GROMACS .gro file of C-alpha atoms in nm:
model
  374
    1UNK     CA    1   0.000   0.000   0.000
    2UNK     CA    2   0.135   0.339  -0.101
    3UNK     CA    3   0.137   0.613   0.159
    4UNK     CA    4  -0.036   0.935   0.057
    5UNK     CA    5   0.286   1.115   0.154
    6UNK     CA    6   0.466   0.952  -0.138
    7UNK     CA    7   0.226   1.116  -0.382
    8UNK     CA    8   0.239   1.451  -0.202
    9UNK     CA    9   0.618   1.437  -0.235
   10UNK     CA   10   0.574   1.391  -0.612
   11UNK     CA   11   0.350   1.699  -0.622
   12UNK     CA   12   0.605   1.901  -0.428
   13UNK     CA   13   0.875   1.807  -0.678
   14UNK     CA   14   0.661   1.904  -0.976
   15UNK     CA   15   0.573   2.240  -0.821
   16UNK     CA   16   0.920   2.338  -0.700
   17UNK     CA   17   1.148   2.200  -0.971
   18UNK     CA   18   1.074   2.467  -1.240
   19UNK     CA   19   1.140   2.759  -1.002
   20UNK     CA   20   1.390   2.627  -0.748
   21UNK     CA   21   1.576   2.365  -0.952
   22UNK     CA   22   1.576   1.987  -0.929
   23UNK     CA   23   1.829   1.966  -0.645
   24UNK     CA   24   1.622   2.173  -0.405
   25UNK     CA   25   1.298   2.007  -0.524
   26UNK     CA   26   1.441   1.660  -0.457
   27UNK     CA   27   1.560   1.776  -0.115
   28UNK     CA   28   1.211   1.900  -0.026
   29UNK     CA   29   1.042   1.585  -0.160
   30UNK     CA   30   1.282   1.358   0.030
   31UNK     CA   31   1.149   1.490   0.360
   32UNK     CA   32   0.819   1.311   0.297
   33UNK     CA   33   0.914   1.020   0.075
   34UNK     CA   34   1.154   0.731   0.129
   35UNK     CA   35   1.176   0.684  -0.249
   36UNK     CA   36   1.280   1.045  -0.305
   37UNK     CA   37   1.523   1.020  -0.013
   38UNK     CA   38   1.697   0.726  -0.180
   39UNK     CA   39   1.717   0.925  -0.503
   40UNK     CA   40   1.869   1.220  -0.319
   41UNK     CA   41   2.137   0.989  -0.179
   42UNK     CA   42   2.215   0.848  -0.524
   43UNK     CA   43   2.239   1.198  -0.672
   44UNK     CA   44   2.538   1.258  -0.446
   45UNK     CA   45   2.743   1.004  -0.641
   46UNK     CA   46   2.634   1.067  -1.003
   47UNK     CA   47   2.672   1.374  -1.222
   48UNK     CA   48   2.333   1.352  -1.394
   49UNK     CA   49   1.997   1.183  -1.317
   50UNK     CA   50   2.019   0.996  -1.648
   51UNK     CA   51   2.294   0.779  -1.497
   52UNK     CA   52   2.062   0.650  -1.226
   53UNK     CA   53   1.960   0.289  -1.281
   54UNK     CA   54   1.697   0.269  -1.007
   55UNK     CA   55   1.413   0.485  -0.886
   56UNK     CA   56   1.115   0.380  -1.097
   57UNK     CA   57   0.896   0.652  -1.239
   58UNK     CA   58   1.050   0.909  -1.003
   59UNK     CA   59   1.388   0.864  -1.172
   60UNK     CA   60   1.221   0.929  -1.506
   61UNK     CA   61   1.037   1.232  -1.366
   62UNK     CA   62   1.361   1.370  -1.223
   63UNK     CA   63   1.556   1.313  -1.545
   64UNK     CA   64   1.277   1.467  -1.750
   65UNK     CA   65   1.267   1.777  -1.529
   66UNK     CA   66   1.647   1.804  -1.524
   67UNK     CA   67   1.658   1.812  -1.905
   68UNK     CA   68   1.418   2.105  -1.930
   69UNK     CA   69   1.566   2.307  -1.647
   70UNK     CA   70   1.932   2.251  -1.741
   71UNK     CA   71   1.857   2.369  -2.097
   72UNK     CA   72   1.716   2.697  -1.969
   73UNK     CA   73   1.355   2.630  -2.068
   74UNK     CA   74   1.103   2.889  -1.952
   75UNK     CA   75   0.969   2.786  -1.605
   76UNK     CA   76   0.608   2.788  -1.725
   77UNK     CA   77   0.687   2.561  -2.019
   78UNK     CA   78   0.899   2.335  -1.798
   79UNK     CA   79   0.620   2.312  -1.541
   80UNK     CA   80   0.358   2.211  -1.798
   81UNK     CA   81   0.592   1.947  -1.940
   82UNK     CA   82   0.669   1.801  -1.596
   83UNK     CA   83   0.301   1.810  -1.496
   84UNK     CA   84   0.209   1.629  -1.818
   85UNK     CA   85   0.470   1.365  -1.732
   86UNK     CA   86   0.321   1.327  -1.382
   87UNK     CA   87  -0.030   1.293  -1.528
   88UNK     CA   88   0.097   1.014  -1.753
   89UNK     CA   89   0.244   0.842  -1.449
   90UNK     CA   90  -0.083   0.873  -1.255
   91UNK     CA   91  -0.281   0.739  -1.552
   92UNK     CA   92  -0.043   0.443  -1.574
   93UNK     CA   93  -0.091   0.380  -1.202
   94UNK     CA   94  -0.467   0.383  -1.246
   95UNK     CA   95  -0.444   0.134  -1.531
   96UNK     CA   96  -0.237  -0.101  -1.315
   97UNK     CA   97  -0.487  -0.069  -1.030
   98UNK     CA   98  -0.775  -0.158  -1.264
   99UNK     CA   99  -0.572  -0.444  -1.414
  100UNK     CA  100  -0.496  -0.588  -1.069
  101UNK     CA  101  -0.862  -0.576  -0.968
  102UNK     CA  102  -0.963  -0.739  -1.298
  103UNK     CA  103  -0.707  -1.013  -1.235
  104UNK     CA  104  -0.851  -1.073  -0.887
  105UNK     CA  105  -1.202  -1.105  -1.034
  106UNK     CA  106  -1.079  -1.369  -1.280
  107UNK     CA  107  -0.880  -1.552  -1.012
  108UNK     CA  108  -1.180  -1.554  -0.778
  109UNK     CA  109  -1.391  -1.715  -1.052
  110UNK     CA  110  -1.125  -1.981  -1.097
  111UNK     CA  111  -1.119  -2.034  -0.720
  112UNK     CA  112  -1.496  -2.079  -0.720
  113UNK     CA  113  -1.470  -2.344  -0.990
  114UNK     CA  114  -1.192  -2.515  -0.798
  115UNK     CA  115  -1.396  -2.501  -0.477
  116UNK     CA  116  -1.684  -2.684  -0.641
  117UNK     CA  117  -1.447  -2.971  -0.710
  118UNK     CA  118  -1.527  -3.070  -0.352
  119UNK     CA  119  -1.790  -3.297  -0.508
  120UNK     CA  120  -1.498  -3.489  -0.657
  121UNK     CA  121  -1.307  -3.504  -0.331
  122UNK     CA  122  -1.118  -3.172  -0.323
  123UNK     CA  123  -1.051  -3.028   0.027
  124UNK     CA  124  -1.350  -2.819   0.147
  125UNK     CA  125  -1.122  -2.535   0.257
  126UNK     CA  126  -0.993  -2.476  -0.096
  127UNK     CA  127  -1.204  -2.158  -0.103
  128UNK     CA  128  -0.954  -1.996   0.134
  129UNK     CA  129  -0.723  -1.959  -0.166
  130UNK     CA  130  -0.901  -1.626  -0.218
  131UNK     CA  131  -0.704  -1.485   0.073
  132UNK     CA  132  -0.383  -1.527  -0.127
  133UNK     CA  133  -0.499  -1.247  -0.359
  134UNK     CA  134  -0.491  -0.986  -0.081
  135UNK     CA  135  -0.124  -0.888  -0.143
  136UNK     CA  136  -0.203  -0.819  -0.509
  137UNK     CA  137  -0.479  -0.579  -0.408
  138UNK     CA  138  -0.278  -0.430  -0.124
  139UNK     CA  139   0.026  -0.350  -0.338
  140UNK     CA  140  -0.161  -0.107  -0.564
  141UNK     CA  141  -0.388   0.051  -0.304
  142UNK     CA  142  -0.341   0.403  -0.166
  143UNK     CA  143  -0.367   0.469   0.206
  144UNK     CA  144  -0.661   0.710   0.231
  145UNK     CA  145  -0.751   0.654   0.598
  146UNK     CA  146  -0.609   0.513   0.919
  147UNK     CA  147  -0.839   0.294   1.128
  148UNK     CA  148  -0.830   0.165   1.483
  149UNK     CA  149  -0.849  -0.213   1.443
  150UNK     CA  150  -0.778  -0.304   1.806
  151UNK     CA  151  -1.117  -0.214   1.953
  152UNK     CA  152  -1.318  -0.367   1.664
  153UNK     CA  153  -1.112  -0.687   1.695
  154UNK     CA  154  -1.181  -0.709   2.068
  155UNK     CA  155  -1.550  -0.649   2.000
  156UNK     CA  156  -1.543  -0.913   1.728
  157UNK     CA  157  -1.384  -1.173   1.956
  158UNK     CA  158  -1.649  -1.095   2.218
  159UNK     CA  159  -1.915  -1.151   1.952
  160UNK     CA  160  -1.747  -1.477   1.857
  161UNK     CA  161  -1.762  -1.597   2.217
  162UNK     CA  162  -2.127  -1.500   2.248
  163UNK     CA  163  -2.207  -1.675   1.920
  164UNK     CA  164  -2.039  -1.997   2.032
  165UNK     CA  165  -2.210  -1.989   2.371
  166UNK     CA  166  -2.557  -1.923   2.234
  167UNK     CA  167  -2.523  -2.177   1.952
  168UNK     CA  168  -2.384  -2.462   2.161
  169UNK     CA  169  -2.538  -2.419   2.506
  170UNK     CA  170  -2.867  -2.246   2.436
  171UNK     CA  171  -2.980  -2.376   2.098
  172UNK     CA  172  -2.751  -2.683   2.070
  173UNK     CA  173  -2.701  -2.627   1.699
  174UNK     CA  174  -2.505  -2.872   1.479
  175UNK     CA  175  -2.132  -2.809   1.438
  176UNK     CA  176  -2.139  -2.642   1.094
  177UNK     CA  177  -2.427  -2.413   1.181
  178UNK     CA  178  -2.252  -2.324   1.507
  179UNK     CA  179  -1.940  -2.233   1.312
  180UNK     CA  180  -2.136  -2.018   1.068
  181UNK     CA  181  -2.332  -1.838   1.341
  182UNK     CA  182  -2.010  -1.776   1.534
  183UNK     CA  183  -1.837  -1.623   1.230
  184UNK     CA  184  -2.141  -1.404   1.167
  185UNK     CA  185  -2.137  -1.296   1.533
  186UNK     CA  186  -1.768  -1.211   1.499
  187UNK     CA  187  -1.842  -0.999   1.191
  188UNK     CA  188  -2.127  -0.819   1.369
  189UNK     CA  189  -1.913  -0.752   1.675
  190UNK     CA  190  -1.632  -0.618   1.460
  191UNK     CA  191  -1.868  -0.401   1.254
  192UNK     CA  192  -2.016  -0.236   1.563
  193UNK     CA  193  -1.691  -0.045   1.624
  194UNK     CA  194  -1.546  -0.043   1.273
  195UNK     CA  195  -1.839   0.080   1.063
  196UNK     CA  196  -1.871   0.415   1.248
  197UNK     CA  197  -1.510   0.485   1.148
  198UNK     CA  198  -1.578   0.384   0.787
  199UNK     CA  199  -1.897   0.590   0.767
  200UNK     CA  200  -1.711   0.892   0.900
  201UNK     CA  201  -1.449   0.844   0.629
  202UNK     CA  202  -1.723   0.810   0.366
  203UNK     CA  203  -1.894   1.133   0.481
  204UNK     CA  204  -1.566   1.323   0.489
  205UNK     CA  205  -1.454   1.184   0.153
  206UNK     CA  206  -1.776   1.277  -0.028
  207UNK     CA  207  -1.719   1.644   0.051
  208UNK     CA  208  -1.340   1.637   0.021
  209UNK     CA  209  -1.309   1.745  -0.344
  210UNK     CA  210  -1.531   2.049  -0.288
  211UNK     CA  211  -1.347   2.154   0.027
  212UNK     CA  212  -1.004   2.120  -0.136
  213UNK     CA  213  -1.112   2.307  -0.450
  214UNK     CA  214  -1.260   2.587  -0.241
  215UNK     CA  215  -0.952   2.621  -0.017
  216UNK     CA  216  -0.704   2.636  -0.305
  217UNK     CA  217  -0.935   2.847  -0.520
  218UNK     CA  218  -0.956   3.109  -0.246
  219UNK     CA  219  -0.583   3.168  -0.286
  220UNK     CA  220  -0.668   3.334  -0.618
  221UNK     CA  221  -0.993   3.504  -0.523
  222UNK     CA  222  -0.996   3.596  -0.153
  223UNK     CA  223  -0.771   3.833   0.042
  224UNK     CA  224  -0.793   3.620   0.358
  225UNK     CA  225  -0.809   3.256   0.237
  226UNK     CA  226  -0.855   2.964   0.476
  227UNK     CA  227  -0.642   2.648   0.453
  228UNK     CA  228  -0.805   2.308   0.386
  229UNK     CA  229  -0.980   2.156   0.684
  230UNK     CA  230  -0.775   1.846   0.777
  231UNK     CA  231  -1.077   1.615   0.799
  232UNK     CA  232  -0.918   1.345   0.585
  233UNK     CA  233  -0.566   1.212   0.548
  234UNK     CA  234  -0.546   1.364   0.199
  235UNK     CA  235  -0.646   1.712   0.317
  236UNK     CA  236  -0.405   1.691   0.608
  237UNK     CA  237  -0.114   1.632   0.371
  238UNK     CA  238  -0.230   1.891   0.117
  239UNK     CA  239  -0.211   2.167   0.379
  240UNK     CA  240   0.163   2.200   0.320
  241UNK     CA  241   0.104   2.271  -0.050
  242UNK     CA  242  -0.151   2.536   0.047
  243UNK     CA  243   0.100   2.689   0.290
  244UNK     CA  244   0.366   2.696   0.018
  245UNK     CA  245   0.136   2.869  -0.231
  246UNK     CA  246   0.019   3.118   0.033
  247UNK     CA  247   0.374   3.200   0.144
  248UNK     CA  248   0.495   3.259  -0.213
  249UNK     CA  249   0.197   3.478  -0.297
  250UNK     CA  250   0.282   3.484  -0.668
  251UNK     CA  251  -0.017   3.425  -0.892
  252UNK     CA  252   0.189   3.200  -1.118
  253UNK     CA  253   0.287   2.976  -0.827
  254UNK     CA  254  -0.070   2.964  -0.693
  255UNK     CA  255  -0.202   2.867  -1.036
  256UNK     CA  256   0.058   2.590  -1.066
  257UNK     CA  257  -0.032   2.453  -0.725
  258UNK     CA  258  -0.400   2.457  -0.818
  259UNK     CA  259  -0.332   2.266  -1.140
  260UNK     CA  260  -0.124   2.001  -0.965
  261UNK     CA  261  -0.374   1.956  -0.682
  262UNK     CA  262  -0.664   1.928  -0.927
  263UNK     CA  263  -0.484   1.652  -1.120
  264UNK     CA  264  -0.409   1.468  -0.798
  265UNK     CA  265  -0.765   1.494  -0.666
  266UNK     CA  266  -0.901   1.358  -0.995
  267UNK     CA  267  -0.660   1.065  -0.963
  268UNK     CA  268  -0.773   0.993  -0.604
  269UNK     CA  269  -1.136   1.004  -0.713
  270UNK     CA  270  -1.074   0.756  -0.995
  271UNK     CA  271  -0.885   0.519  -0.763
  272UNK     CA  272  -1.168   0.513  -0.508
  273UNK     CA  273  -1.426   0.474  -0.783
  274UNK     CA  274  -1.240   0.178  -0.931
  275UNK     CA  275  -1.239  -0.002  -0.597
  276UNK     CA  276  -1.612   0.034  -0.545
  277UNK     CA  277  -1.691  -0.057  -0.907
  278UNK     CA  278  -1.464  -0.360  -0.946
  279UNK     CA  279  -1.484  -0.490  -0.586
  280UNK     CA  280  -1.842  -0.623  -0.587
  281UNK     CA  281  -1.777  -0.825  -0.904
  282UNK     CA  282  -1.535  -1.043  -0.708
  283UNK     CA  283  -1.838  -1.188  -0.531
  284UNK     CA  284  -1.998  -1.311  -0.856
  285UNK     CA  285  -1.840  -1.657  -0.835
  286UNK     CA  286  -1.958  -1.699  -0.475
  287UNK     CA  287  -2.313  -1.592  -0.567
  288UNK     CA  288  -2.317  -1.845  -0.851
  289UNK     CA  289  -2.189  -2.113  -0.614
  290UNK     CA  290  -2.473  -2.042  -0.370
  291UNK     CA  291  -2.725  -2.072  -0.652
  292UNK     CA  292  -2.570  -2.396  -0.776
  293UNK     CA  293  -2.570  -2.556  -0.430
  294UNK     CA  294  -2.931  -2.446  -0.376
  295UNK     CA  295  -3.026  -2.610  -0.705
  296UNK     CA  296  -2.848  -2.934  -0.612
  297UNK     CA  297  -3.015  -2.942  -0.271
  298UNK     CA  298  -3.354  -2.891  -0.434
  299UNK     CA  299  -3.294  -3.170  -0.687
  300UNK     CA  300  -3.186  -3.415  -0.417
  301UNK     CA  301  -3.426  -3.311  -0.142
  302UNK     CA  302  -3.581  -3.663  -0.117
  303UNK     CA  303  -3.240  -3.818  -0.045
  304UNK     CA  304  -3.168  -3.553   0.214
  305UNK     CA  305  -3.506  -3.607   0.377
  306UNK     CA  306  -3.453  -3.981   0.405
  307UNK     CA  307  -3.115  -3.915   0.566
  308UNK     CA  308  -3.276  -3.682   0.817
  309UNK     CA  309  -3.530  -3.950   0.911
  310UNK     CA  310  -3.256  -4.202   0.975
  311UNK     CA  311  -3.063  -3.965   1.201
  312UNK     CA  312  -3.200  -3.698   1.435
  313UNK     CA  313  -2.875  -3.504   1.474
  314UNK     CA  314  -2.943  -3.267   1.184
  315UNK     CA  315  -2.681  -3.121   0.953
  316UNK     CA  316  -2.380  -3.251   1.139
  317UNK     CA  317  -2.477  -3.611   1.067
  318UNK     CA  318  -2.615  -3.561   0.718
  319UNK     CA  319  -2.420  -3.819   0.521
  320UNK     CA  320  -2.625  -3.788   0.205
  321UNK     CA  321  -2.434  -3.784  -0.119
  322UNK     CA  322  -2.520  -3.516  -0.374
  323UNK     CA  323  -2.526  -3.689  -0.709
  324UNK     CA  324  -2.356  -3.979  -0.534
  325UNK     CA  325  -2.032  -3.784  -0.513
  326UNK     CA  326  -2.006  -3.552  -0.213
  327UNK     CA  327  -2.098  -3.529   0.152
  328UNK     CA  328  -2.334  -3.244   0.247
  329UNK     CA  329  -2.099  -3.145   0.528
  330UNK     CA  330  -1.817  -3.097   0.277
  331UNK     CA  331  -2.039  -2.882   0.056
  332UNK     CA  332  -2.132  -2.652   0.344
  333UNK     CA  333  -1.776  -2.637   0.473
  334UNK     CA  334  -1.671  -2.527   0.126
  335UNK     CA  335  -1.941  -2.257   0.122
  336UNK     CA  336  -1.836  -2.124   0.463
  337UNK     CA  337  -1.469  -2.103   0.363
  338UNK     CA  338  -1.548  -1.954   0.022
  339UNK     CA  339  -1.800  -1.706   0.163
  340UNK     CA  340  -1.571  -1.582   0.441
  341UNK     CA  341  -1.268  -1.541   0.212
  342UNK     CA  342  -1.475  -1.374  -0.060
  343UNK     CA  343  -1.615  -1.127   0.193
  344UNK     CA  344  -1.265  -1.028   0.303
  345UNK     CA  345  -1.124  -0.973  -0.048
  346UNK     CA  346  -1.437  -0.788  -0.165
  347UNK     CA  347  -1.401  -0.548   0.126
  348UNK     CA  348  -1.027  -0.516   0.067
  349UNK     CA  349  -1.077  -0.441  -0.303
  350UNK     CA  350  -1.342  -0.181  -0.225
  351UNK     CA  351  -1.162  -0.014   0.062
  352UNK     CA  352  -1.008  -0.221   0.344
  353UNK     CA  353  -0.994  -0.560   0.513
  354UNK     CA  354  -1.200  -0.412   0.797
  355UNK     CA  355  -1.486  -0.351   0.555
  356UNK     CA  356  -1.455  -0.712   0.437
  357UNK     CA  357  -1.480  -0.847   0.793
  358UNK     CA  358  -1.784  -0.626   0.852
  359UNK     CA  359  -1.948  -0.782   0.544
  360UNK     CA  360  -1.918  -1.138   0.682
  361UNK     CA  361  -2.281  -1.150   0.806
  362UNK     CA  362  -2.405  -1.048   0.461
  363UNK     CA  363  -2.203  -1.317   0.285
  364UNK     CA  364  -2.273  -1.602   0.528
  365UNK     CA  365  -2.643  -1.539   0.592
  366UNK     CA  366  -2.738  -1.731   0.271
  367UNK     CA  367  -2.541  -2.031   0.400
  368UNK     CA  368  -2.754  -2.033   0.715
  369UNK     CA  369  -3.063  -2.024   0.493
  370UNK     CA  370  -2.942  -2.324   0.293
  371UNK     CA  371  -2.866  -2.516   0.611
  372UNK     CA  372  -3.214  -2.438   0.737
  373UNK     CA  373  -3.348  -2.590   0.418
  374UNK     CA  374  -3.235  -2.926   0.545
   0.00000   0.00000   0.00000
């Protein structure tokens, strides 16, 4: 996950390089970014940025800026060229984010197909493979908020304990239903203290673009402008750009800062939008699996009923074979594992793992309904 400070450091470089030179711009950016700090160290041993072999897109951005500034290009022309380069970088980042989410959707479908192989004897927990895709999502995500996970986790564990106690001692539910109810209780307990944090982020984010645009626009229009309200992590880091523009006072500098901030805010908006658009599609394979299992249970209801007559212990002792191939317990174990893992990666793709844990009740409620069918 990329820290928002890394991107703010890129903006600082783009704004300061045309006026102050690349050396000073790199020095300022290195205060916020580890990547820029490494570049600043390497610049001490090379004569030109073009000799650098590492540094990713920042090395290219630095070399590009150095070429314009060293040749004596007008600062306004140099700024527009560097900003255009940064916009290309941000667009490339967005394409990679969308590509990674598309890959996760495809991989989740393949996992769903693999999970259904339980009818041929595959391990029921094969659905947990979904959790292996979390690093792929995490690598391209941007840190837009910091959450307290300790209190929600404690609340979730308390919910888990309550779920186990109620299921086993009070209602004496079968083992698989007890496990499902307990996981749902954990998700509910976690959501009680996590969702207020997420909803606060959502409220603050929805008004963020307007607040940032107003604060930076006032630098051009108002004699006594007000800095951005640090309600979100993005606004908190953008304050330093506002302070720089305000301290310089030059209309040219203020306009440059406004252009850079506008590009960055559009990028942030597209990143968040991609997560909430692509994320839900990851659950398609799980939804199809629920429908398929429901259809199989309906087709073989007589066999399941005869099994229930022969044993009064409910789901835990249901040894009926669907299509003569699989145990009902294995099918439901597969659904629980697949549903829980899908919930986590859907939440992670949309925003965070915390959101995925909070969605556990929504994803596992249909499993309870299918168990009740028996």
